[in-house]
Amino acid sequence: VSIEPSGSTDQRGTPFENVKVLKMDPKFSDRLYLVNNAPGKQSGKGSQSVWNNPVGGAMEWDENSNVFIIDTKGEIRWYFDNDKLMNWDNIYNRGIMMGFHQNKDGALTWGFGQRYVKYDILGREIFNRKL
């Protein structure tokens, strides 16, 4: 698992050191959980523009997302490589990913920047639309 360089000297080499499960009810032991961990502003490359000058708009959330699935032991089972979707040279294809929803067909729908998308868990695009 890697993380895109932010331009900050405070950035760590991995998006998360470890996941520690504090409490787990035995009846939930077979569950998997999707975690969307936003590392925060990346002043070195994100926030280079704003959508509604001088402030506001979706470009205020111009950040990476670290999305992964863990089990109840804290082991990472799946990591979303958002580099396949993000394009830091195009304001329509960048921004924090949020609002993840698993649909009845198992695919995930979410929004980021100026887009809303639907992909299956293997990364196959179902749709990728501009707002």
mmCIF file of C-alpha atoms in Angstrom:
data_model
loop_
_atom_site.group_PDB
_atom_site.id
_atom_site.type_symbol
_atom_site.label_atom_id
_atom_site.label_comp_id
_atom_site.label_asym_id
_atom_site.label_seq_id
_atom_site.Cartn_x
_atom_site.Cartn_y
_atom_site.Cartn_z
ATOM 1 C CA VAL A 1 0.000 0.000 0.000
ATOM 2 C CA SER A 2 1.394 3.395 -0.918
ATOM 3 C CA ILE A 3 0.329 6.995 -0.672
ATOM 4 C CA GLU A 4 0.775 9.793 -3.174
ATOM 5 C CA PRO A 5 3.389 12.350 -2.032
ATOM 6 C CA SER A 6 1.699 15.476 -0.664
ATOM 7 C CA GLY A 7 4.614 17.885 -0.663
ATOM 8 C CA SER A 8 4.526 18.043 3.147
ATOM 9 C CA THR A 9 7.541 17.056 5.231
ATOM 10 C CA ASP A 10 5.136 15.730 7.899
ATOM 11 C CA GLN A 11 3.712 13.023 5.627
ATOM 12 C CA ARG A 12 4.193 9.409 6.689
ATOM 13 C CA GLY A 13 5.105 6.673 4.199
ATOM 14 C CA THR A 14 1.856 4.754 4.623
ATOM 15 C CA PRO A 15 -1.707 6.051 4.951
ATOM 16 C CA PHE A 16 -2.224 4.142 8.215
ATOM 17 C CA GLU A 17 0.216 2.426 10.532
ATOM 18 C CA ASN A 18 -2.174 -0.218 11.851
ATOM 19 C CA VAL A 19 -5.816 -0.737 12.719
ATOM 20 C CA LYS A 20 -6.559 -1.628 16.324
ATOM 21 C CA VAL A 21 -9.983 -3.098 17.068
ATOM 22 C CA LEU A 22 -10.994 -1.900 20.541
ATOM 23 C CA LYS A 23 -14.238 -3.805 21.016
ATOM 24 C CA MET A 24 -15.910 -6.465 18.913
ATOM 25 C CA ASP A 25 -19.127 -8.276 19.719
ATOM 26 C CA PRO A 26 -18.770 -11.987 18.797
ATOM 27 C CA LYS A 27 -21.973 -11.916 16.715
ATOM 28 C CA PHE A 28 -20.233 -9.423 14.355
ATOM 29 C CA SER A 29 -17.007 -11.440 13.986
ATOM 30 C CA ASP A 30 -17.684 -12.342 10.338
ATOM 31 C CA ARG A 31 -18.119 -8.726 9.169
ATOM 32 C CA LEU A 32 -15.997 -6.559 6.907
ATOM 33 C CA TYR A 33 -15.914 -2.769 7.226
ATOM 34 C CA LEU A 34 -15.171 -0.115 4.616
ATOM 35 C CA VAL A 35 -13.097 2.732 6.074
ATOM 36 C CA ASN A 36 -12.620 6.078 4.329
ATOM 37 C CA ASN A 37 -9.616 7.689 5.996
ATOM 38 C CA ALA A 38 -9.020 11.258 4.805
ATOM 39 C CA PRO A 39 -5.395 12.252 5.488
ATOM 40 C CA GLY A 40 -6.188 15.977 5.413
ATOM 41 C CA LYS A 41 -5.118 18.896 3.279
ATOM 42 C CA GLN A 42 -2.158 18.423 1.003
ATOM 43 C CA SER A 43 -0.957 21.970 0.612
ATOM 44 C CA GLY A 44 1.886 20.892 -1.661
ATOM 45 C CA LYS A 45 -0.456 19.705 -4.418
ATOM 46 C CA GLY A 46 -4.095 19.881 -3.317
ATOM 47 C CA SER A 47 -6.019 23.102 -2.788
ATOM 48 C CA GLN A 48 -4.273 24.710 -5.753
ATOM 49 C CA SER A 49 -7.582 26.122 -6.938
ATOM 50 C CA VAL A 50 -11.029 26.934 -5.615
ATOM 51 C CA TRP A 51 -14.288 26.310 -7.423
ATOM 52 C CA ASN A 52 -16.095 29.502 -6.363
ATOM 53 C CA ASN A 53 -13.508 32.241 -6.231
ATOM 54 C CA PRO A 54 -12.450 33.506 -3.708
ATOM 55 C CA VAL A 55 -13.597 30.621 -1.440
ATOM 56 C CA GLY A 56 -16.045 27.752 -1.230
ATOM 57 C CA GLY A 57 -17.218 25.060 -3.583
ATOM 58 C CA ALA A 58 -16.209 21.424 -3.855
ATOM 59 C CA MET A 59 -12.568 22.235 -4.582
ATOM 60 C CA GLU A 60 -12.183 23.055 -0.883
ATOM 61 C CA TRP A 61 -12.118 19.259 -0.434
ATOM 62 C CA ASP A 62 -9.274 18.754 -2.892
ATOM 63 C CA GLU A 63 -7.600 15.915 -1.017
ATOM 64 C CA ASN A 64 -6.715 12.248 -1.341
ATOM 65 C CA SER A 65 -8.771 9.480 0.221
ATOM 66 C CA ASN A 66 -7.416 6.289 1.732
ATOM 67 C CA VAL A 67 -10.235 3.792 1.351
ATOM 68 C CA PHE A 68 -9.804 0.234 2.582
ATOM 69 C CA ILE A 69 -11.757 -2.726 3.919
ATOM 70 C CA ILE A 70 -10.792 -4.335 7.230
ATOM 71 C CA ASP A 71 -12.017 -7.385 9.084
ATOM 72 C CA THR A 72 -12.844 -7.517 12.795
ATOM 73 C CA LYS A 73 -9.227 -8.417 13.638
ATOM 74 C CA GLY A 74 -8.009 -5.171 12.067
ATOM 75 C CA GLU A 75 -6.425 -6.887 9.055
ATOM 76 C CA ILE A 76 -6.655 -5.037 5.765
ATOM 77 C CA ARG A 77 -8.508 -7.183 3.230
ATOM 78 C CA TRP A 78 -8.764 -4.704 0.336
ATOM 79 C CA TYR A 79 -7.246 -1.322 -0.539
ATOM 80 C CA PHE A 80 -8.689 1.099 -3.080
ATOM 81 C CA ASP A 81 -6.011 2.449 -5.431
ATOM 82 C CA ASN A 82 -7.519 5.865 -6.136
ATOM 83 C CA ASP A 83 -4.606 6.804 -8.405
ATOM 84 C CA LYS A 84 -6.555 5.106 -11.213
ATOM 85 C CA LEU A 85 -9.310 7.764 -10.929
ATOM 86 C CA MET A 86 -7.497 10.847 -9.648
ATOM 87 C CA ASN A 87 -5.953 13.258 -12.113
ATOM 88 C CA TRP A 88 -4.278 16.184 -10.372
ATOM 89 C CA ASP A 89 -4.030 18.051 -13.689
ATOM 90 C CA ASN A 90 -7.824 18.060 -14.240
ATOM 91 C CA ILE A 91 -10.176 19.767 -11.751
ATOM 92 C CA TYR A 92 -13.012 17.428 -12.783
ATOM 93 C CA ASN A 93 -11.071 14.302 -11.763
ATOM 94 C CA ARG A 94 -9.696 15.157 -8.343
ATOM 95 C CA GLY A 95 -10.950 15.622 -4.799
ATOM 96 C CA ILE A 96 -11.760 13.683 -1.658
ATOM 97 C CA MET A 97 -13.943 10.625 -2.164
ATOM 98 C CA MET A 98 -16.984 10.506 0.087
ATOM 99 C CA GLY A 99 -20.488 9.162 0.505
ATOM 100 C CA PHE A 100 -19.650 5.538 -0.283
ATOM 101 C CA HIS A 101 -22.769 3.418 -0.723
ATOM 102 C CA GLN A 102 -22.943 -0.275 -1.546
ATOM 103 C CA ASN A 103 -25.776 -0.904 -4.008
ATOM 104 C CA LYS A 104 -27.992 -3.985 -4.237
ATOM 105 C CA ASP A 105 -25.786 -5.288 -7.065
ATOM 106 C CA GLY A 106 -22.736 -5.118 -4.744
ATOM 107 C CA ALA A 107 -21.086 -2.231 -6.599
ATOM 108 C CA LEU A 108 -20.017 0.961 -4.828
ATOM 109 C CA THR A 109 -21.331 4.436 -5.637
ATOM 110 C CA TRP A 110 -19.647 7.603 -4.336
ATOM 111 C CA GLY A 111 -18.765 11.154 -5.217
ATOM 112 C CA PHE A 112 -15.487 13.008 -5.493
ATOM 113 C CA GLY A 113 -14.627 16.485 -6.694
ATOM 114 C CA GLN A 114 -17.042 17.286 -9.510
ATOM 115 C CA ARG A 115 -18.022 13.659 -10.269
ATOM 116 C CA TYR A 116 -20.178 10.793 -9.088
ATOM 117 C CA VAL A 117 -19.195 7.253 -9.996
ATOM 118 C CA LYS A 118 -20.132 3.603 -9.684
ATOM 119 C CA TYR A 119 -17.552 0.806 -9.741
ATOM 120 C CA ASP A 120 -17.547 -2.814 -8.699
ATOM 121 C CA ILE A 121 -15.126 -4.018 -6.042
ATOM 122 C CA LEU A 122 -12.696 -5.259 -8.736
ATOM 123 C CA GLY A 123 -12.419 -1.774 -10.243
ATOM 124 C CA ARG A 124 -14.666 -2.209 -13.274
ATOM 125 C CA GLU A 125 -16.375 1.049 -14.193
ATOM 126 C CA ILE A 126 -20.174 1.003 -14.343
ATOM 127 C CA PHE A 127 -20.458 4.768 -14.756
ATOM 128 C CA ASN A 128 -18.311 7.843 -14.181
ATOM 129 C CA ARG A 129 -20.249 11.080 -14.597
ATOM 130 C CA LYS A 130 -19.558 14.763 -14.241
ATOM 131 C CA LEU A 131 -21.947 16.674 -11.956
#
